[in-house]
PDB file of C-alpha atoms in Angstrom:
ATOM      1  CA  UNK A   1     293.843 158.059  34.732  1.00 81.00           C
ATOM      2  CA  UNK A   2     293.054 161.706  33.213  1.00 93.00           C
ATOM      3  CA  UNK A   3     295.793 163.361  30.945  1.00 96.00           C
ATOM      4  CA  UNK A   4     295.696 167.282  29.939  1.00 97.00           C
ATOM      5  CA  UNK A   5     297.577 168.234  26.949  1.00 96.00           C
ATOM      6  CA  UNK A   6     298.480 171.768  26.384  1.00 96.00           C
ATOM      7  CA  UNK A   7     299.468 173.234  23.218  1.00 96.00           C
ATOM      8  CA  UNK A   8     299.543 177.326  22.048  1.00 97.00           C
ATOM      9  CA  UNK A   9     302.152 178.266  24.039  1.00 97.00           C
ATOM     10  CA  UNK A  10     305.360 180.636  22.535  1.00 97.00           C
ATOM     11  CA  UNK A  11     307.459 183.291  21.780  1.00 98.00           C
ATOM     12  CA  UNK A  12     305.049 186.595  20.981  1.00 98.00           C
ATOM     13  CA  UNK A  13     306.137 190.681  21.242  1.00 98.00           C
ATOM     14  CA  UNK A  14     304.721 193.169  23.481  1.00 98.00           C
ATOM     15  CA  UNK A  15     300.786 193.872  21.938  1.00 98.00           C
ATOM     16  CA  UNK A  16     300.572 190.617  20.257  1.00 98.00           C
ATOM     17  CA  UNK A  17     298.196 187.384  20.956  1.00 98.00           C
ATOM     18  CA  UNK A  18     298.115 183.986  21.693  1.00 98.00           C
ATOM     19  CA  UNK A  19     295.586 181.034  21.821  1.00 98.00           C
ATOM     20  CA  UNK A  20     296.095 178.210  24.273  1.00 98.00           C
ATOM     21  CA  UNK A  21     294.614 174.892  24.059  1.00 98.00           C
ATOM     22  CA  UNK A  22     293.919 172.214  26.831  1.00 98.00           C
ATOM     23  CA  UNK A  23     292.103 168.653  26.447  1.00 97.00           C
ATOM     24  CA  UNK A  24     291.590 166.124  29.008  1.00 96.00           C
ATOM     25  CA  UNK A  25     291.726 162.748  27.814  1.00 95.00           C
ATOM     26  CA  UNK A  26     291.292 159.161  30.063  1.00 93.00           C
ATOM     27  CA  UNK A  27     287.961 158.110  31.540  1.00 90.00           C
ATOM     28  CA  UNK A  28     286.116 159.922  33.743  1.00 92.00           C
ATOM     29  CA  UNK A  29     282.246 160.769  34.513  1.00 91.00           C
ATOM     30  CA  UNK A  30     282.328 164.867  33.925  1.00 93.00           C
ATOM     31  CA  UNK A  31     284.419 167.906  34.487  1.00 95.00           C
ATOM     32  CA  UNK A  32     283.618 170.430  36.834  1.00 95.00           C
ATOM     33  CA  UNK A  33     285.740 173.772  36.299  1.00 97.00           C
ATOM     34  CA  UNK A  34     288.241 174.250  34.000  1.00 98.00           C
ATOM     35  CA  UNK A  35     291.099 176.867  33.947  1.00 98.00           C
ATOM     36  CA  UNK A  36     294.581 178.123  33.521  1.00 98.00           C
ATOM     37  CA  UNK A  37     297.260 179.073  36.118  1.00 98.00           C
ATOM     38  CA  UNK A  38     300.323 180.539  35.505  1.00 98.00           C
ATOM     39  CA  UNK A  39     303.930 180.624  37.284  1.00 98.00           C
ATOM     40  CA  UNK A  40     306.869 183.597  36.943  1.00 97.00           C
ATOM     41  CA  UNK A  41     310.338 182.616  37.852  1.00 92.00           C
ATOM     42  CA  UNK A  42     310.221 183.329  41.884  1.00 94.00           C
ATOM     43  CA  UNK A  43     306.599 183.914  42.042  1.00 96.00           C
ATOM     44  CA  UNK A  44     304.131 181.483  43.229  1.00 97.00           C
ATOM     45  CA  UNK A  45     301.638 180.067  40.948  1.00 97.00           C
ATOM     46  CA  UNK A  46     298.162 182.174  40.457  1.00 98.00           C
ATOM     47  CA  UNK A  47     294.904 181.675  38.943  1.00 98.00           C
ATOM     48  CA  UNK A  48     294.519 183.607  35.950  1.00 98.00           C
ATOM     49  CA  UNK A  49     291.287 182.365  34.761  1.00 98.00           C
ATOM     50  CA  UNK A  50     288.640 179.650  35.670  1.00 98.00           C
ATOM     51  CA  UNK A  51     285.344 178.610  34.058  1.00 98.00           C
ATOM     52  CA  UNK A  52     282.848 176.536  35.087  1.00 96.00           C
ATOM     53  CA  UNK A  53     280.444 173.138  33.624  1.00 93.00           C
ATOM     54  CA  UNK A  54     277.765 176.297  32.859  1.00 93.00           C
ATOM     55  CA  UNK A  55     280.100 179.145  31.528  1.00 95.00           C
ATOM     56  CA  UNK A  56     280.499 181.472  34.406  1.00 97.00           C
ATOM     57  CA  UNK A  57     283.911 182.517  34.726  1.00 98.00           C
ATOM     58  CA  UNK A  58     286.238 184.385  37.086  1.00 98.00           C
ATOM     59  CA  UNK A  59     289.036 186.228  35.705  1.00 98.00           C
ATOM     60  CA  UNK A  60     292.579 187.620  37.558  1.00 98.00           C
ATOM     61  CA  UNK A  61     292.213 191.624  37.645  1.00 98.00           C
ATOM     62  CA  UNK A  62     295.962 191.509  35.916  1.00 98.00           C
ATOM     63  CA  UNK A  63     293.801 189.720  32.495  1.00 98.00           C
ATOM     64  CA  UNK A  64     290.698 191.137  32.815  1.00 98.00           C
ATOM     65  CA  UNK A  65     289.959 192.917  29.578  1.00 98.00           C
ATOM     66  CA  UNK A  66     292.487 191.048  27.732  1.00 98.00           C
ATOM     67  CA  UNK A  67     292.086 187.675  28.040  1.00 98.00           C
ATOM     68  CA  UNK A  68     288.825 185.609  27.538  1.00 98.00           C
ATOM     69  CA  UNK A  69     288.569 181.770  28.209  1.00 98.00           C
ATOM     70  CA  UNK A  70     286.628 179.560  26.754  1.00 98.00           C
ATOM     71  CA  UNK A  71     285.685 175.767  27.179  1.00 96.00           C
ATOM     72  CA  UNK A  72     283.908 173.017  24.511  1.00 95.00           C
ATOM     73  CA  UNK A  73     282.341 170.647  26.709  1.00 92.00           C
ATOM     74  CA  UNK A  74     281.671 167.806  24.056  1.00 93.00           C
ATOM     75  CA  UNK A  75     285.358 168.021  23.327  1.00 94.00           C
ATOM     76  CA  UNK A  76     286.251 167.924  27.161  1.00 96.00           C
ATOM     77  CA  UNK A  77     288.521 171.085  26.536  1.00 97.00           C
ATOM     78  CA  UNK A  78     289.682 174.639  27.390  1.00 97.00           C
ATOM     79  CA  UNK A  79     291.066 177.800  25.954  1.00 98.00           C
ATOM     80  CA  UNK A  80     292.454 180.612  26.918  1.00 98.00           C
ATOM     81  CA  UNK A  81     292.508 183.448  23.924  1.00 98.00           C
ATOM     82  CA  UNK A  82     295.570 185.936  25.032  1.00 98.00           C
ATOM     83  CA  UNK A  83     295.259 189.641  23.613  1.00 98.00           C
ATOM     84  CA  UNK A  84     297.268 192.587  24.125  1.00 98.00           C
ATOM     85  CA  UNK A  85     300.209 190.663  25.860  1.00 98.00           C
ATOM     86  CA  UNK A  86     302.534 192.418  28.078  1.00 98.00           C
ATOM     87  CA  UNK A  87     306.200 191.168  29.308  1.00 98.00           C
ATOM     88  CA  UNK A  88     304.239 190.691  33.039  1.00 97.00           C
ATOM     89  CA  UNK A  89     302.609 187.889  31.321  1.00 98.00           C
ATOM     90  CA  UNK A  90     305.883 185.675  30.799  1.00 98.00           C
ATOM     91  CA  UNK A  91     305.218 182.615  32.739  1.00 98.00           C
ATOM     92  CA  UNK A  92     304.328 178.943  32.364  1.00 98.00           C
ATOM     93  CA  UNK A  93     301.047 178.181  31.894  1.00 98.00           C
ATOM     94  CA  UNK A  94     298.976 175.504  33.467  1.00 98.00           C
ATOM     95  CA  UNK A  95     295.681 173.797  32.374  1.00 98.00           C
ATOM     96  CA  UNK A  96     293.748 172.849  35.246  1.00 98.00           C
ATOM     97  CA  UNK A  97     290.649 170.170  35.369  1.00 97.00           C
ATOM     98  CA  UNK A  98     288.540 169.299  38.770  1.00 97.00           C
ATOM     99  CA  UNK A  99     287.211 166.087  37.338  1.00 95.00           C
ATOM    100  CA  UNK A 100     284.553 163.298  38.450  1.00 92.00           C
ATOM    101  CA  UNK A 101     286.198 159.905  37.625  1.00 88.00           C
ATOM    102  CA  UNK A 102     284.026 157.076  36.386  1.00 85.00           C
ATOM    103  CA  UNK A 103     284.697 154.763  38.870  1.00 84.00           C
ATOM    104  CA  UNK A 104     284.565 156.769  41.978  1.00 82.00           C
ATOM    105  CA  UNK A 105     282.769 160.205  42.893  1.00 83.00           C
ATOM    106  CA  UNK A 106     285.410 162.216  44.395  1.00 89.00           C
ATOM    107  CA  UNK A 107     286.396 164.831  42.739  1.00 93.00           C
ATOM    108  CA  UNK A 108     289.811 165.428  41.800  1.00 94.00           C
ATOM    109  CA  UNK A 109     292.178 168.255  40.592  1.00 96.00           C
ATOM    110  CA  UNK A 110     294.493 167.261  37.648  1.00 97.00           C
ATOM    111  CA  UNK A 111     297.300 169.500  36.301  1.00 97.00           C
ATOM    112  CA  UNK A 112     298.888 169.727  32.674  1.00 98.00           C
ATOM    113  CA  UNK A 113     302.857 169.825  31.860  1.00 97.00           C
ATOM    114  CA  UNK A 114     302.780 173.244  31.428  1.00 97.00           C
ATOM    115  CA  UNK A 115     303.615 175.510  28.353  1.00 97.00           C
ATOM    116  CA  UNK A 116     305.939 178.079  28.461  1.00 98.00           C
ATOM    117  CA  UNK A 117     304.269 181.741  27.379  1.00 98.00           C
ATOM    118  CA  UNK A 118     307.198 184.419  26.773  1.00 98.00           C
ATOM    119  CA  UNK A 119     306.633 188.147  26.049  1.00 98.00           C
ATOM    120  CA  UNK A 120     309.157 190.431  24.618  1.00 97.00           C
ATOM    121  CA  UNK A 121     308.972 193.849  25.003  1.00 93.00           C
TER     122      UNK A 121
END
């Protein structure tokens, strides 16, 4: 079994920043991409940014510029590094994982809790 743990998540005015943090724990062989969704009350959930085993990432055009993520691969974790935060970005947050388990060689998609991300204008 694979766990993510988020953690960075807040309360943060209009202009200001926040880090998030995600680490998988559990067994597994590698991780493919990494990245973070996010989910608005009555919107569905959307990508917001994604980075691969190598670095390349892909970025939503509503974060390009402002956010940047980020991933340590020796401690099997994530971050996503928010600047210039707006009240659009209010939403939970989601750490995402595609992960090679151990034992089998399927690749699977594993989700964290969620942290709730609120931005006061």
């Amino acid at each position: 079994q694979v766990q993510l743990v988020e953690s960075g998540g807040g309360l943060v005015q209009a202009g200001g920043s926040l880090r998030l943090s995600c680490a998988a724990s559990g067994s597994f062989f590698s991780i493919n991409t990494m990245g973070w969704y996010r989910q608005a009350p009555g919107k569905e959930r959307e990508s917001v940014a994604i980075i691969s085993s190598g670095g390349r990432t892909d970025y939503a055009d509503s974060v390009k510029g402002r956010f940047t993520i980020s991933r340590d691969n020796a401690k099997n974790s994530v971050h996503l590094q928010m600047n210039s935060l707006e009240p659009e970005d209010t939403a939970v947050y989601y750490c995402n994982a595609k992960i090679q388990g151990r034992w089998y060689s399927a690749i699977l998609s594993y989700w964290g809790q969620g942290t709730q991300v609120t931005v006061s204008s």
